[in-house]
mmCIF file of C-alpha atoms in Angstrom:
data_model
loop_
_atom_site.group_PDB
_atom_site.id
_atom_site.type_symbol
_atom_site.label_atom_id
_atom_site.label_comp_id
_atom_site.label_asym_id
_atom_site.label_seq_id
_atom_site.Cartn_x
_atom_site.Cartn_y
_atom_site.Cartn_z
ATOM 1 C CA MET G 16 -0.016 0.014 -0.026
ATOM 2 C CA GLU G 17 1.121 3.519 -0.757
ATOM 3 C CA LYS G 18 2.055 5.675 2.239
ATOM 4 C CA ASN G 19 1.066 9.336 2.384
ATOM 5 C CA LEU G 20 1.659 12.046 4.959
ATOM 6 C CA TYR G 21 -1.558 12.458 6.853
ATOM 7 C CA THR G 22 -2.413 15.202 9.424
ATOM 8 C CA LEU G 23 -4.618 14.199 12.315
ATOM 9 C CA LEU G 24 -6.550 16.953 14.195
ATOM 10 C CA VAL G 25 -7.549 15.643 17.641
ATOM 11 C CA TYR G 26 -9.589 17.553 20.094
ATOM 12 C CA SER G 27 -9.827 16.865 23.804
ATOM 13 C CA GLU G 28 -10.367 18.525 27.151
ATOM 14 C CA ASN G 29 -7.176 19.772 28.695
ATOM 15 C CA LEU G 30 -6.420 16.817 30.959
ATOM 16 C CA ALA G 31 -3.180 15.358 32.187
ATOM 17 C CA GLY G 32 -2.314 12.030 30.491
ATOM 18 C CA ILE G 33 -4.301 12.418 27.278
ATOM 19 C CA LEU G 34 -1.240 13.059 25.143
ATOM 20 C CA ASN G 35 0.145 9.745 26.341
ATOM 21 C CA GLN G 36 -3.163 7.964 25.522
ATOM 22 C CA ILE G 37 -3.058 9.446 21.945
ATOM 23 C CA THR G 38 0.560 8.666 21.197
ATOM 24 C CA SER G 39 0.243 5.083 22.589
ATOM 25 C CA VAL G 40 -2.251 4.373 19.756
ATOM 26 C CA PHE G 41 0.469 5.099 17.214
ATOM 27 C CA THR G 42 2.981 2.983 19.117
ATOM 28 C CA ARG G 43 0.620 -0.008 19.206
ATOM 29 C CA CYS G 44 0.027 0.351 15.454
ATOM 30 C CA GLN G 45 3.800 0.737 14.875
ATOM 31 C CA ILE G 46 3.365 4.112 13.106
ATOM 32 C CA ASN G 47 5.997 6.762 13.823
ATOM 33 C CA ILE G 48 4.782 10.352 14.592
ATOM 34 C CA GLU G 49 6.494 12.743 12.198
ATOM 35 C CA SER G 50 5.509 15.901 14.063
ATOM 36 C CA LEU G 51 3.284 16.837 16.958
ATOM 37 C CA ASN G 52 1.862 20.213 18.156
ATOM 38 C CA VAL G 53 -0.445 20.780 21.008
ATOM 39 C CA SER G 54 -2.288 24.070 21.584
ATOM 40 C CA ALA G 55 -5.615 25.589 22.628
ATOM 41 C CA SER G 56 -8.318 25.490 20.003
ATOM 42 C CA SER G 57 -10.839 28.148 19.112
ATOM 43 C CA LYS G 58 -13.336 26.449 21.515
ATOM 44 C CA ARG G 59 -12.831 27.273 25.146
ATOM 45 C CA GLY G 60 -11.635 24.370 27.251
ATOM 46 C CA ILE G 61 -10.699 22.252 24.181
ATOM 47 C CA HIS G 62 -7.206 21.466 23.233
ATOM 48 C CA LYS G 63 -6.029 20.703 19.655
ATOM 49 C CA TYR G 64 -3.369 18.062 18.802
ATOM 50 C CA THR G 65 -1.978 18.421 15.349
ATOM 51 C CA ILE G 66 -0.175 15.149 14.525
ATOM 52 C CA THR G 67 1.489 14.202 11.201
ATOM 53 C CA ALA G 68 2.382 10.539 10.292
ATOM 54 C CA TRP G 69 3.283 8.553 7.184
ATOM 55 C CA SER G 70 0.673 5.862 6.648
ATOM 56 C CA ASP G 71 -1.716 4.296 4.211
ATOM 57 C CA GLU G 72 -5.384 5.371 4.339
ATOM 58 C CA ASN G 73 -6.678 2.094 5.992
ATOM 59 C CA GLN G 74 -4.164 2.327 8.798
ATOM 60 C CA ILE G 75 -4.815 6.021 9.398
ATOM 61 C CA GLN G 76 -8.530 5.415 9.505
ATOM 62 C CA LYS G 77 -8.004 2.655 12.106
ATOM 63 C CA ILE G 78 -5.683 4.985 14.187
ATOM 64 C CA THR G 79 -8.247 7.852 13.970
ATOM 65 C CA LYS G 80 -11.093 5.499 15.163
ATOM 66 C CA LEU G 81 -8.929 4.151 18.068
ATOM 67 C CA ILE G 82 -8.010 7.687 19.239
ATOM 68 C CA GLU G 83 -11.666 8.834 19.044
ATOM 69 C CA LYS G 84 -12.692 5.978 21.288
ATOM 70 C CA LYS G 85 -10.551 7.421 24.122
ATOM 71 C CA ILE G 86 -12.890 8.700 26.769
ATOM 72 C CA ASP G 87 -11.255 12.193 26.979
ATOM 73 C CA VAL G 88 -11.063 12.674 23.224
ATOM 74 C CA VAL G 89 -13.878 14.823 21.863
ATOM 75 C CA LYS G 90 -13.155 14.462 18.127
ATOM 76 C CA ALA G 91 -10.494 13.129 15.781
ATOM 77 C CA ASP G 92 -10.262 13.424 12.006
ATOM 78 C CA TYR G 93 -7.448 12.917 9.472
ATOM 79 C CA TYR G 94 -6.621 15.037 6.454
ATOM 80 C CA ARG G 95 -4.433 15.234 3.317
ATOM 81 C CA ASP G 96 -2.417 18.407 2.851
ATOM 82 C CA GLU G 97 -4.818 19.812 0.266
ATOM 83 C CA GLU G 98 -7.653 19.857 2.811
ATOM 84 C CA LEU G 99 -5.711 22.109 5.183
ATOM 85 C CA PHE G 100 -3.887 25.374 5.598
ATOM 86 C CA ILE G 101 -0.599 24.341 7.055
ATOM 87 C CA HIS G 102 2.536 26.036 8.423
ATOM 88 C CA GLU G 103 5.823 25.317 10.163
ATOM 89 C CA VAL G 104 8.652 27.355 11.463
ATOM 90 C CA GLY G 105 12.330 26.548 11.105
ATOM 91 C CA LEU G 106 15.185 28.143 13.203
ATOM 92 C CA TYR G 107 18.712 27.964 11.693
ATOM 93 C CA LYS G 108 21.865 28.890 13.611
ATOM 94 C CA ILE G 109 24.635 29.553 11.149
ATOM 95 C CA SER G 110 28.267 30.617 11.397
ATOM 96 C CA THR G 111 28.643 34.435 11.030
ATOM 97 C CA PRO G 112 32.159 34.196 9.707
ATOM 98 C CA LYS G 113 31.039 31.756 6.978
ATOM 99 C CA LEU G 114 28.035 33.998 6.274
ATOM 100 C CA LEU G 115 30.332 37.025 5.756
ATOM 101 C CA GLU G 116 32.836 35.153 3.527
ATOM 102 C CA ASN G 117 30.261 33.592 1.184
ATOM 103 C CA PRO G 118 27.611 36.064 -0.206
ATOM 104 C CA GLU G 119 25.696 33.152 -1.721
ATOM 105 C CA ILE G 120 24.547 32.180 1.834
ATOM 106 C CA SER G 121 22.935 35.584 2.291
ATOM 107 C CA ARG G 122 21.305 35.390 -1.180
ATOM 108 C CA THR G 123 19.934 31.955 -0.362
ATOM 109 C CA ILE G 124 18.339 33.317 2.819
ATOM 110 C CA ARG G 125 16.774 36.227 0.913
ATOM 111 C CA ARG G 126 15.484 33.952 -1.866
ATOM 112 C CA HIS G 127 13.658 31.902 0.697
ATOM 113 C CA ASP G 128 12.240 35.079 2.323
ATOM 114 C CA ALA G 129 13.726 33.969 5.633
ATOM 115 C CA ARG G 130 14.347 36.526 8.324
ATOM 116 C CA MET G 131 17.581 37.270 10.211
ATOM 117 C CA MET G 132 16.749 37.312 13.915
ATOM 118 C CA GLU G 133 20.166 37.894 15.450
ATOM 119 C CA VAL G 134 23.663 38.543 14.175
ATOM 120 C CA ASN G 135 26.695 38.521 16.300
ATOM 121 C CA PRO G 136 30.432 37.866 15.585
ATOM 122 C CA THR G 137 30.053 34.101 16.291
ATOM 123 C CA TYR G 138 26.657 33.110 14.873
ATOM 124 C CA SER G 139 23.554 34.337 13.189
ATOM 125 C CA THR G 140 20.050 33.108 13.727
ATOM 126 C CA VAL G 141 17.634 32.794 10.816
ATOM 127 C CA GLN G 142 13.882 32.146 11.045
ATOM 128 C CA TYR G 143 11.737 30.851 8.203
ATOM 129 C CA ALA G 144 8.015 30.081 8.264
ATOM 130 C CA GLY G 145 6.229 28.139 5.463
ATOM 131 C CA LEU G 146 5.396 24.792 4.207
ATOM 132 C CA THR G 147 7.266 21.778 5.479
ATOM 133 C CA GLU G 148 9.024 21.241 2.183
ATOM 134 C CA ASP G 149 10.216 24.883 2.103
ATOM 135 C CA VAL G 150 11.488 24.792 5.655
ATOM 136 C CA THR G 151 13.412 21.643 4.974
ATOM 137 C CA ASP G 152 14.709 22.961 1.592
ATOM 138 C CA LEU G 153 16.339 25.954 3.327
ATOM 139 C CA TYR G 154 17.959 23.460 5.796
ATOM 140 C CA TYR G 155 19.540 21.466 2.919
ATOM 141 C CA CYS G 156 20.650 24.619 1.110
ATOM 142 C CA LEU G 157 22.368 25.970 4.217
ATOM 143 C CA SER G 158 23.871 22.507 5.000
ATOM 144 C CA LYS G 159 25.534 22.528 1.553
ATOM 145 C CA PHE G 160 27.391 25.745 2.493
ATOM 146 C CA GLY G 161 28.725 24.101 5.615
ATOM 147 C CA CYS G 162 27.599 26.949 7.718
ATOM 148 C CA LEU G 163 24.789 25.418 9.711
ATOM 149 C CA LEU G 164 25.509 25.109 13.449
ATOM 150 C CA GLN G 165 22.020 24.193 14.690
ATOM 151 C CA TYR G 166 18.653 23.588 13.261
ATOM 152 C CA SER G 167 15.144 23.119 14.716
ATOM 153 C CA ARG G 168 11.756 22.797 13.079
ATOM 154 C CA SER G 169 8.428 23.281 14.701
ATOM 155 C CA GLY G 170 5.656 20.744 14.513
ATOM 156 C CA ARG G 171 3.018 21.433 11.906
ATOM 157 C CA ILE G 172 0.182 23.727 12.765
ATOM 158 C CA ALA G 173 -2.976 23.422 10.652
ATOM 159 C CA VAL G 174 -6.486 24.683 10.245
ATOM 160 C CA THR G 175 -9.053 23.097 8.063
ATOM 161 C CA ARG G 176 -10.439 24.786 4.882
ATOM 162 C CA SER G 177 -13.959 24.514 6.405
ATOM 163 C CA PHE G 178 -15.546 27.503 8.043
ATOM 164 C CA ASP G 179 -15.572 26.277 11.635
ATOM 165 C CA GLU G 180 -13.276 24.224 13.745
ATOM 166 C CA PRO G 181 -14.315 20.603 13.013
ATOM 167 C CA VAL G 182 -15.199 20.059 16.681
ATOM 168 C CA ALA G 183 -17.779 22.858 16.534
ATOM 169 C CA ASP G 184 -20.571 20.783 14.923
ATOM 170 C CA TYR G 185 -19.901 17.874 17.290
ATOM 171 C CA LEU G 186 -20.096 20.249 20.366
ATOM 172 C CA HIS G 187 -23.236 21.826 19.074
ATOM 173 C CA ARG G 188 -24.909 18.451 18.599
ATOM 174 C CA GLN G 189 -23.831 17.383 22.045
ATOM 175 C CA LYS G 190 -25.281 20.567 23.582
ATOM 176 C CA TYR G 191 -28.558 20.011 21.765
ATOM 177 C CA SER G 192 -28.613 16.305 22.835
ATOM 178 C CA ASP G 193 -27.892 17.281 26.505
ATOM 179 C CA ASP G 194 -30.443 20.194 26.522
ATOM 180 C CA TYR G 195 -33.238 18.160 24.949
ATOM 181 C CA GLY G 196 -32.437 14.554 25.482
ATOM 182 C CA THR G 197 -32.285 13.839 21.729
ATOM 183 C CA GLU G 198 -29.965 14.188 18.852
ATOM 184 C CA GLU G 199 -30.673 16.342 15.783
#
């Protein structure tokens, strides 16, 4: 089966231990997590886990269902890149002496629209925000110059192309069900 990079958006209450419950599903299914970001969502009291993993669709469906069965998980869905707005941030610490002796390094940074954060006699720090491929492309370009001292990439952050947070409809149905004892 063909493996693709999938992004899972998982919503839960902010409770201790839920991250361990979610990641253990990946471990049991022997799927490696590529990136993980946890933050508050647009819904008060609900946290959002943005998880990327390489998998085939059958396996990612299974993982999503297993995660959604967890008692503290409110909602879980998986997406392909074209269904989301995605972003990552890369930080690159490079040698200032090498930067000054090779103007092509500076041109590469400008071509990527990266931003110089700090410059001192020893090192310079560059920040770049964009798609995963672009962040890693700048990493490979700087590596080729032999100037890279440190590199770090954030986990993916993502929002769906739909109007509301995917958990909004679910929460609305739950409120309606709780208020009236029935589902819509």
